[in-house]
XYZ file of C-alpha atoms in Angstrom:
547
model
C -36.023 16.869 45.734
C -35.601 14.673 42.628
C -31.923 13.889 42.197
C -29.629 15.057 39.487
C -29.277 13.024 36.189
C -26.727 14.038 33.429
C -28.135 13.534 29.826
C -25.359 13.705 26.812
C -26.351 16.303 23.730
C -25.775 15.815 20.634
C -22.872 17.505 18.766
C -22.007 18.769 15.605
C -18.405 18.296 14.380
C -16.877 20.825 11.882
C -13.983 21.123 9.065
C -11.720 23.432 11.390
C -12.139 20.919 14.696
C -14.756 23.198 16.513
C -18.005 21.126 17.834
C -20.909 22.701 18.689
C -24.009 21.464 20.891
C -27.657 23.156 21.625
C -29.873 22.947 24.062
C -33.655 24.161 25.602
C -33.756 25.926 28.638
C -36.345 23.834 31.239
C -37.820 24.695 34.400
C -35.796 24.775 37.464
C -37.401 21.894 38.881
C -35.442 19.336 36.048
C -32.893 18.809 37.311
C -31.073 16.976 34.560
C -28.001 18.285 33.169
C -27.172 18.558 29.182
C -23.306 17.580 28.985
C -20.744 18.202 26.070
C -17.865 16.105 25.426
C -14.703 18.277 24.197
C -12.186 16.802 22.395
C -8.165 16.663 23.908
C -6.321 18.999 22.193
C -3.406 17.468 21.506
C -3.761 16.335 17.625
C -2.088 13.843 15.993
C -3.317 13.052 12.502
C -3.735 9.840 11.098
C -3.288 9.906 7.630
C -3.491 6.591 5.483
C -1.430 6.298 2.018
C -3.100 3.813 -0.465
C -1.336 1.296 -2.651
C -0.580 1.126 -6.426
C -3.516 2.378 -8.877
C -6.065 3.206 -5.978
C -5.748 6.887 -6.242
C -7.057 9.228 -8.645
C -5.415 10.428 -11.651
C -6.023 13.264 -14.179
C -4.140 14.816 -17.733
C -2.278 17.736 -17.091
C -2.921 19.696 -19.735
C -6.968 18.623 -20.257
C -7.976 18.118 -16.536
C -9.893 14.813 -18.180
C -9.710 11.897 -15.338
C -7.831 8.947 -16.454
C -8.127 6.818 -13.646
C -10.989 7.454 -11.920
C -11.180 4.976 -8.938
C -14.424 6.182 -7.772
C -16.126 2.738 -7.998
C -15.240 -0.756 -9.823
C -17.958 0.336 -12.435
C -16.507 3.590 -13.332
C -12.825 2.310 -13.361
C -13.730 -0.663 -15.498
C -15.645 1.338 -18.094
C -12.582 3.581 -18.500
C -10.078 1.225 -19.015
C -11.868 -2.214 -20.484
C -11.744 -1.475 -24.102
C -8.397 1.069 -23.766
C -5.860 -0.689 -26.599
C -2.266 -1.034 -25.226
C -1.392 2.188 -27.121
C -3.954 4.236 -25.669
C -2.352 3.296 -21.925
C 0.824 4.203 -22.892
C -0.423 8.109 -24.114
C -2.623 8.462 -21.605
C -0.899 7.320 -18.204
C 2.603 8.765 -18.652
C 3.913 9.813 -14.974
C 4.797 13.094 -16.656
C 0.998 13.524 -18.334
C -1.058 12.618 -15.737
C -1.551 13.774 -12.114
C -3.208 13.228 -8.878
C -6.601 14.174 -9.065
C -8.319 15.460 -5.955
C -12.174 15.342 -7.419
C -13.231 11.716 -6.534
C -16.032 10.795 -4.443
C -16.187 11.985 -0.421
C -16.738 8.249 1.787
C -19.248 9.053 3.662
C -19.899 10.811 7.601
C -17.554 9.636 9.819
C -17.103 10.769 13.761
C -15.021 13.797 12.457
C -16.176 14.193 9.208
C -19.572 15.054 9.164
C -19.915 16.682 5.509
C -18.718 16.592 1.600
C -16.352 19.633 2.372
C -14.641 18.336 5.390
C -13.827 14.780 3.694
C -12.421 16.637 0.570
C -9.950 18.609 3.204
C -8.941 15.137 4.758
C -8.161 14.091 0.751
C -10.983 11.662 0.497
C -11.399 12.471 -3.737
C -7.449 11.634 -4.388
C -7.845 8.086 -3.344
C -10.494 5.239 -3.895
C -13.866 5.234 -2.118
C -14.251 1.766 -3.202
C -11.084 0.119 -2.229
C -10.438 2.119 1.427
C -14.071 4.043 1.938
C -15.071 1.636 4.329
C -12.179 1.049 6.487
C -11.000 4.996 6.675
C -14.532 5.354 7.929
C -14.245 2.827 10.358
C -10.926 4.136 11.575
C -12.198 7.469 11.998
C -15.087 6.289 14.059
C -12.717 4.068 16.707
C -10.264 6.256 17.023
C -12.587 9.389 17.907
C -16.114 8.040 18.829
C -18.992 6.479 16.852
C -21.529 7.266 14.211
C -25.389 6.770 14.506
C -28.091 6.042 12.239
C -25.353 7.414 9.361
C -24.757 10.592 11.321
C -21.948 11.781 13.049
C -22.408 12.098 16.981
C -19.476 14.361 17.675
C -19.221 12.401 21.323
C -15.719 11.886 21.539
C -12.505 10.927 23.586
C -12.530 11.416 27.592
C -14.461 10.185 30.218
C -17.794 9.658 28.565
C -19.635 7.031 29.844
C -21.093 5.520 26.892
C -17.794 5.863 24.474
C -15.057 3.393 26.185
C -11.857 3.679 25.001
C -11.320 1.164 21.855
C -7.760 0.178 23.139
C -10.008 -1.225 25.989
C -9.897 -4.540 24.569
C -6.048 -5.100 24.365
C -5.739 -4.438 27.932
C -3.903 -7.205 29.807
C -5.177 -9.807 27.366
C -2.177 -11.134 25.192
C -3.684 -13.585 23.030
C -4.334 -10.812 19.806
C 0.020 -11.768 19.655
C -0.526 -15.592 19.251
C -3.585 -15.009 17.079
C -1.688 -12.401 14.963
C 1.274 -14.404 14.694
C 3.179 -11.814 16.711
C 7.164 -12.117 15.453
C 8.360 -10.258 18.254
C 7.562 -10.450 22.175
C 3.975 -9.191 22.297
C 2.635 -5.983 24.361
C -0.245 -5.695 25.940
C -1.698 -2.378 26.707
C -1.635 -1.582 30.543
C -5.397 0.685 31.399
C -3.095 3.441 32.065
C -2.015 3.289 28.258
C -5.319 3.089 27.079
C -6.858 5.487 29.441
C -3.767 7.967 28.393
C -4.232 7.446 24.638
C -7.986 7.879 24.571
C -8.237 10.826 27.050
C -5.058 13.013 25.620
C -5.532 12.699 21.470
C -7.830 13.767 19.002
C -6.642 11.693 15.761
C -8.825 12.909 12.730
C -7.984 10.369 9.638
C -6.996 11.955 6.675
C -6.157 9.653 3.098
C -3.516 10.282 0.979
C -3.281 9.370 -2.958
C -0.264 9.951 -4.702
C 0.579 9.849 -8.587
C 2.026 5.674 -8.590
C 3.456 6.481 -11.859
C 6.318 8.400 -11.016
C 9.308 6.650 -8.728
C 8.304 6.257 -4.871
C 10.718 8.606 -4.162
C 9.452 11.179 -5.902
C 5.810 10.727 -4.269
C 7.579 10.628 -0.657
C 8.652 13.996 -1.200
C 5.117 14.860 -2.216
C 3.895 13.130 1.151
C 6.503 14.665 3.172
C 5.237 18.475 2.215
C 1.683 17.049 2.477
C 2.494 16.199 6.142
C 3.089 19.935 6.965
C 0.674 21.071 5.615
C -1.269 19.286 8.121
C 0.358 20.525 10.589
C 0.167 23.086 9.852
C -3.763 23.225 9.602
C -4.101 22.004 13.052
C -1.763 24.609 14.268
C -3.383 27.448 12.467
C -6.663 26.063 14.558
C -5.176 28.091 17.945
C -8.986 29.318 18.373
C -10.166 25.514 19.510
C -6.550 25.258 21.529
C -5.225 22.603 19.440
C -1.810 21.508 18.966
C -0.157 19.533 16.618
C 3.665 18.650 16.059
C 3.476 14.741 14.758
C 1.200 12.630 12.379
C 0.933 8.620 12.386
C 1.173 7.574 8.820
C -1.030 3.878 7.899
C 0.319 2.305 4.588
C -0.966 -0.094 2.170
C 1.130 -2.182 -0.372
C 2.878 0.289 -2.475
C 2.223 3.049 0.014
C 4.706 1.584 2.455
C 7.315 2.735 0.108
C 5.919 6.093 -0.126
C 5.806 6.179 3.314
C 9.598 5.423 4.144
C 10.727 7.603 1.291
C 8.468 10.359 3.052
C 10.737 10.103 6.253
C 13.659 8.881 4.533
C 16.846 11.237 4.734
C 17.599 11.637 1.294
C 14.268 11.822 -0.122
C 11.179 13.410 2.121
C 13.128 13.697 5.748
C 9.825 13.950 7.474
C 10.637 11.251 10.342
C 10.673 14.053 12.744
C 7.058 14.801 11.843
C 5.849 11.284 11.993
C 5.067 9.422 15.567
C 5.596 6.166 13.535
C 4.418 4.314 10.583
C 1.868 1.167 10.156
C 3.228 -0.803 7.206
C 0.415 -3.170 5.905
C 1.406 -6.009 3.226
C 4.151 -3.724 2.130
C 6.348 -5.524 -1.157
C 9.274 -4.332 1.105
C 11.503 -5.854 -1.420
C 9.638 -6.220 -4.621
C 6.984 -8.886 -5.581
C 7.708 -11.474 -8.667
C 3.926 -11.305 -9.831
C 5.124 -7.573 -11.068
C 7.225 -9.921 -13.388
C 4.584 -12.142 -14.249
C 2.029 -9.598 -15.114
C 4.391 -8.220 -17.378
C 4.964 -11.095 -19.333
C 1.783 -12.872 -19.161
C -0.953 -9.573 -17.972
C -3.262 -9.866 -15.431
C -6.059 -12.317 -14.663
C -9.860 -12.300 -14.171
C -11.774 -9.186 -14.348
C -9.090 -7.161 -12.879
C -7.008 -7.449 -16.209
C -9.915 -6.348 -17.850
C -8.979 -2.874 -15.983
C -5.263 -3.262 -15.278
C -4.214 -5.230 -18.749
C -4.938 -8.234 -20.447
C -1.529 -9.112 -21.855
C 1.851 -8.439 -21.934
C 1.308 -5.582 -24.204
C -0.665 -3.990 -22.421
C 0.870 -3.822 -19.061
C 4.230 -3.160 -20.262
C 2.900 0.029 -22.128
C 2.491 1.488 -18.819
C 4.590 -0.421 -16.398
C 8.098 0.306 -18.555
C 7.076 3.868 -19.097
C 6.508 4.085 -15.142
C 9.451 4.028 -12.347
C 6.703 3.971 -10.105
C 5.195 0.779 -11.081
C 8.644 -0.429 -11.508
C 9.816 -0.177 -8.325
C 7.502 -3.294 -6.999
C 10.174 -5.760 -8.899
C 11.781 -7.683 -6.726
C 15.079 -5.413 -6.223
C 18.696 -6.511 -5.071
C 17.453 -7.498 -1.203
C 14.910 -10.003 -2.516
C 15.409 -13.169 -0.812
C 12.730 -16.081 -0.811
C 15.274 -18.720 0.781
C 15.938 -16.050 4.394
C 19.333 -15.340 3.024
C 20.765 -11.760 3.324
C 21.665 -10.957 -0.201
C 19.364 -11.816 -3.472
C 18.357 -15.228 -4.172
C 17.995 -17.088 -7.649
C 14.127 -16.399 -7.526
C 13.382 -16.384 -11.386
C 13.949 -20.409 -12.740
C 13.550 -22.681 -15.191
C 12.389 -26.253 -15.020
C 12.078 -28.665 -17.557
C 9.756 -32.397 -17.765
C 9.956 -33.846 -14.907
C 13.029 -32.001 -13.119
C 12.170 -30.621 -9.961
C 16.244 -29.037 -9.779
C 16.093 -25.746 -11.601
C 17.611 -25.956 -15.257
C 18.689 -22.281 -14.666
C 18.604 -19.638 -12.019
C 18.736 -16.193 -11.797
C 19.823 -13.307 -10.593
C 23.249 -14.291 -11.421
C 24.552 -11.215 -8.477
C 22.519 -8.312 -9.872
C 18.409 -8.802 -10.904
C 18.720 -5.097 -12.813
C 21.426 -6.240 -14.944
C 20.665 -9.875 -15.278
C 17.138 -9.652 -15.717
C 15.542 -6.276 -16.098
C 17.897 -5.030 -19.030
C 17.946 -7.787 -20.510
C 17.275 -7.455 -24.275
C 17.121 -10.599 -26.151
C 16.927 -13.582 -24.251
C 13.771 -15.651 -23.895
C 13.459 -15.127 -20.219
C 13.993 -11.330 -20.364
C 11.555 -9.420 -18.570
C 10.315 -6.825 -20.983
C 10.190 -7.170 -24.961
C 11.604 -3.544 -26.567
C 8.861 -3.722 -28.828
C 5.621 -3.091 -26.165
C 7.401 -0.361 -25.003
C 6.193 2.157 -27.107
C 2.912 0.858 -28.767
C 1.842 4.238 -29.358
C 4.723 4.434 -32.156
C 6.236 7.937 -31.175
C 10.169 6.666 -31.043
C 12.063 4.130 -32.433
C 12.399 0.842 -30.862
C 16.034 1.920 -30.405
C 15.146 5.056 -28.464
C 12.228 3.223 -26.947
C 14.710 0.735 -25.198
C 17.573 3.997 -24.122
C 13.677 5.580 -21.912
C 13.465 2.193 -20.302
C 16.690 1.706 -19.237
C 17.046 5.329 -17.990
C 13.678 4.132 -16.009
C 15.596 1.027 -14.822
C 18.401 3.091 -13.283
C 15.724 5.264 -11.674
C 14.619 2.068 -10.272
C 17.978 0.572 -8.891
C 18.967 3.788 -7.236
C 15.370 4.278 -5.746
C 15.749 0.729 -4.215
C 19.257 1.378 -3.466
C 18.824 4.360 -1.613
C 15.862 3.607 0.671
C 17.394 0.260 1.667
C 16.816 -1.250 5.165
C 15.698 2.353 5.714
C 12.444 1.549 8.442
C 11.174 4.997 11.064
C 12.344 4.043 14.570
C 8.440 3.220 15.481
C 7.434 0.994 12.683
C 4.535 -1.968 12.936
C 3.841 -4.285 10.276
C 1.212 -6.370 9.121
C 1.553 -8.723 5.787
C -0.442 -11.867 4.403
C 1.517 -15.311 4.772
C -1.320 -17.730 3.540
C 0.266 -20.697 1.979
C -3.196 -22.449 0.779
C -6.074 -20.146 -1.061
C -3.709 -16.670 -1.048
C -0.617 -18.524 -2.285
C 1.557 -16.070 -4.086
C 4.857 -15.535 -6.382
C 7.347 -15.779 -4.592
C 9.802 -17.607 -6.586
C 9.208 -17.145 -10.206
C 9.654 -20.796 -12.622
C 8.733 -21.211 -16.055
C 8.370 -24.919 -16.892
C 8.857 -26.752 -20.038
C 6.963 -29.532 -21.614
C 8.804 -31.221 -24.366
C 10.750 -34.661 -25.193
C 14.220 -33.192 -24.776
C 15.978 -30.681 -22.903
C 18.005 -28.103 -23.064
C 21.304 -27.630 -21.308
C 21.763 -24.824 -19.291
C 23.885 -22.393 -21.252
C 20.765 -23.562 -24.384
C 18.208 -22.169 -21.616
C 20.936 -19.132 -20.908
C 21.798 -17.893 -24.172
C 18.718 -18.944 -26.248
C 17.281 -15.741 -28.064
C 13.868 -13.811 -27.800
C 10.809 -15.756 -29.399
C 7.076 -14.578 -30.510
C 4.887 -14.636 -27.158
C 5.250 -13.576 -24.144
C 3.364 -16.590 -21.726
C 3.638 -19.195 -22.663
C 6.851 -18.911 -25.380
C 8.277 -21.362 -27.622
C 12.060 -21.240 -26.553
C 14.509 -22.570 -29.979
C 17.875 -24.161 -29.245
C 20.982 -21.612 -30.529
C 22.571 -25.129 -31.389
C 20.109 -26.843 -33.348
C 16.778 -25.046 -33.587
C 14.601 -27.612 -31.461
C 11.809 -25.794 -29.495
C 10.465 -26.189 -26.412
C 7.509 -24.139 -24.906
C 7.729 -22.758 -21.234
C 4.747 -21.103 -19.212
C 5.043 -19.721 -16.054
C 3.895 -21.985 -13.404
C 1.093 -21.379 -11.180
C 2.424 -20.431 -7.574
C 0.725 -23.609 -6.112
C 2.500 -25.864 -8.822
C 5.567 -24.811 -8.226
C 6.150 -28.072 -5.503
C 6.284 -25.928 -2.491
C 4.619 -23.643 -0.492
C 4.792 -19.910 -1.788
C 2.846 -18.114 1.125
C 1.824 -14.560 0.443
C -1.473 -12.786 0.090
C -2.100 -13.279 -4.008
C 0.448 -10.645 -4.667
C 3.388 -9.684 -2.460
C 4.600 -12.929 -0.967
C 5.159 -13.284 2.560
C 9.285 -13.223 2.225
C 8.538 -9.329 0.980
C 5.678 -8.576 3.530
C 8.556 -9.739 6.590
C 11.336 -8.108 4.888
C 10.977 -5.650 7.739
C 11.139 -7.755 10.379
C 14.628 -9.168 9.025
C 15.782 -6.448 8.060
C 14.294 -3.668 10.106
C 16.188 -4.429 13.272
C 14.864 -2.543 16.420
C 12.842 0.093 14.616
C 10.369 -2.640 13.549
C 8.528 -2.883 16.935
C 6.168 -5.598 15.953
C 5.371 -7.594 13.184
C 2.564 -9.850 12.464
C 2.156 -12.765 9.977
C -1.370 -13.364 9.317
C -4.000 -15.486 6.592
C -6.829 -15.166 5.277
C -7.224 -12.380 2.894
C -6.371 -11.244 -0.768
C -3.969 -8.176 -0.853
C -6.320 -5.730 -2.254
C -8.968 -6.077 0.320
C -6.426 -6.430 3.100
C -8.702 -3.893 5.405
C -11.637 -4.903 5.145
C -10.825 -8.134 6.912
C -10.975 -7.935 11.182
C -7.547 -8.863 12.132
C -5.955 -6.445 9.872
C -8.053 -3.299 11.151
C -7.804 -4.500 14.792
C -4.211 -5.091 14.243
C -3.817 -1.247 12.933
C -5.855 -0.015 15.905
C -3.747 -1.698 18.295
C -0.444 -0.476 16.447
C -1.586 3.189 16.279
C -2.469 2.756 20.489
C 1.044 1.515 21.234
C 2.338 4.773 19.284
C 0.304 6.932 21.210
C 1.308 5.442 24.273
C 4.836 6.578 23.490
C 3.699 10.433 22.141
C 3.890 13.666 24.770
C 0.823 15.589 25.487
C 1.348 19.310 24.369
């Protein structure tokens, strides 16, 4: 008699978590048995939250896109030829909305259809920028996809699908390679076995409108999150159960994500099993400042703003966009309080001329009117000519308080199972980290000159004029790797931001890890930072309860 052999079907995966499997009957003589994998029960969504300007936006009142991130192509013809008055009118945070029609990623181990990525929120966020690696997450956390289609074989004992927190078992060298700031765990096979046998983890993505303050979009996330829930409750038919979600951030969607479990603004940390913060500008970034003043760079200010003018059309008009300034905890020396981060150099000097924050960067710096150094000029505010430049300046103030009390209010606020990941490259990623414009000229001014010295045409580089005398002098803001030391960082939030956490965090910051490498944007698509993220979301399973 021929012995028995066990042959896996294939499987189709569906929108409400049901799979289904066929198979032909055969003679009894065949002894080989079709087998089905069935997913664990237990569910615990995994839902990533995207940073600044990657998710989808629409008007309110025309249901026209106007910021469609659907590819670089589509976003760049959009925006390219927009004048800095058409920005202003057209990305309010009280015109536009989140707009849910953007293009699905692609089948994925759970997602094997259109439909099913719309439910998991695949059109409010950009197929471009995360596509790839919410794919890829979906695939490792609940089994694999072949020639482009879903195989439905997922989590248990299946011989050909090993568990993908196989790999951290007993093997501690992902901490030194990670820069691991905090004793490292390994994952015992118990752990692993555990995580991959007991939890289905479908990965949902989350946009958000990045106009409006962060706190205002973790309330959004927070109902978002029950809903969820919810959905995987109201599937009793397949026997799941759901009661917690693992939340995976990037850049400005770490602060979306602690406002969503925050007390005071989405109070969803019961909901959540933890958080993965990746190059989170815990405390602010100074390139916000910079672009502000001087626009942005390359092909991306083609898209995001050329100029002073036009950024500041949108950011002042935009809490949301706001809130990346460095706020009252940033510190690029390790100190506890603010440092001096915006300077001024002059010839040859190395010592700053003048510092500031003086105690308070809101105050010093951000409503600051008419000195040279100020961060916003009253007259970009409102290209689009609908107020005065008196009533103009009384909206941006009211958006700076916003601000302050946003930043205020979430804190040192970190869910009691955080990881974080952040870029610290000091060489080819170098980033603002302390802010110094530099001045070329044959004299120099003193320090309450530099202080006191009023508001002149330009914006980068600006001809400063003595209060005293009237000699000029022309500052630019120095490049971060001119500045004489190394300002590590990822391009854009620099690394004294991205370890805020660990600092600050205390004991609800499990692990953090300092790595190089990459550019900010395209943080996931590089290895260490998705391996790093699998290996976080495995040690919060290992702590979670089978239902």
């Amino acid at each position: 008699m021929s012995a028995e052999t066990l042959q896996p079907l294939s499987q189709d995966s569906h929108a409400d978590g049901s799979i289904t499997s066929s198979t032909l009957l055969t003679p009894t003589e065949d002894k080989t048995r079709g087998v089905m994998c069935i997913r664990p029960t237990t569910v615990v969504p995994v839902i990533f939250v995207p940073g600044i300007m990657g998710s989808n936006l629409r008007d309110i009142r025309t249901g026209y896109s106007v910021w469609n991130t659907n590819n670089t192509v589509a976003i760049m013809l959009q925006w390219m030829f927009r004048s800095a008055g058409t920005r202003q009118a057209k990305l309010g945070p009280d015109r536009a909305i989140l707009d849910d029609r953007g293009w699905w990623y692609g089948p994925s181990a759970t997602v094997p259809d259109e439909e099913t990525g719309k439910l998991r929120g695949q059109g409010t966020t950009s197929r471009a920028f995360y596509g790839d690696f919410v794919r890829w997450l979906d695939n490792q956390l609940n089994g694999e996809v072949k020639n482009g289609e879903a195989t439905a074989t997922f989590a248990g004992d299946h011989p050909g699908l090993p568990s993908p927190w196989q790999p951290f078992v007993g093997v501690e060298h992902y901490g030194k390679s990670w820069n691991a700031q905090k004793p490292f765990e390994v994952l015992t096979k118990v752990e692993s076995d555990k995580v991959w046998a007991n939890f289905f983890c479908p990965v949902y993505v989350q946009g958000y409108n990045w106009l409006k303050s962060n706190g205002e979009s973790g309330k959004a996330l927070a109902e978002k999150i029950n809903e969820i829930i919810n959905f995987w409750k109201d599937q009793s038919a397949c026997g799941y159960k759901c009661e917690q979600v693992i939340l995976v951030s990037h850049s400005m969607g770490g602060l979306v994500t602690r406002a969503a479990v925050h007390p005071e603004f989405g109070n969803a940390a019961g909901r959540v099993l933890g958080i993965v913060h990746g190059e989170q500008p815990a405390n602010g970034a100074a390139a916000a400042y910079h672009h502000c003043r001087n626009g942005y760079g390359g092909g991306s200010g083609l898209v995001l703003g050329r100029n002073a003018a036009q950024v500041t059309a949108v950011f002042a008009n935009s809490p949301g966009a706001m809130e990346l300034l460095p706020n009252h905890q940033y510190n690029t020396q390790g100190g506890e309080y603010a440092s001096k981060w915006l300077m001024v150099r002059q010839g040859s000097r190395q010592e700053p001329a003048l510092r500031q924050p003086d105690s308070d960067p809101y105050k010093d710096i951000y409503l600051q009117q008419n000195v040279w150094w100020r961060l916003t000029d009253p007259a970009l505010i409102d290209p689009s000519g609908k107020y005065t430049v008196d009533e103009a300046w009384k909206m941006y103030r009211a958006n700076v308080r916003i601000v302050g009390t946003f930043h205020q209010t979430l804190g040192t606020y970190y869910h009691p199972q955080t990881y974080v990941h952040y870029g610290a490259d000091a060489d080819k990623h170098a980033a603002y980290g302390d802010l110094i414009w530099r001045g070329t000229g044959s004299f120099n001014l003193s320090q309450s000159e530099l202080l006191e010295s009023p508001a002149a045409k330009g914006s980068n580089p600006v001809k400063v004029a003595s209060p005293i005398d009237g000699q000029t002098q022309t500052f630019s803001i120095a490049n971060p790797h001119d500045v004489g030391y190394p300002q590590p960082g990822d391009e854009t939030v620099p690394a004294c931001s991205g370890e805020a956490p660990f600092k600050q965090g205390g004991g609800n910051v499990r692990q953090s890890f300092r790595l190089t490498g990459f550019e900010h944007q395209a943080a996931y698509d590089y290895d260490d930072v998705r391996i790093c993220t699998l290996y976080a979301i495995g040690k919060l399973l290992c702590g979670a309860e089978e239902l």
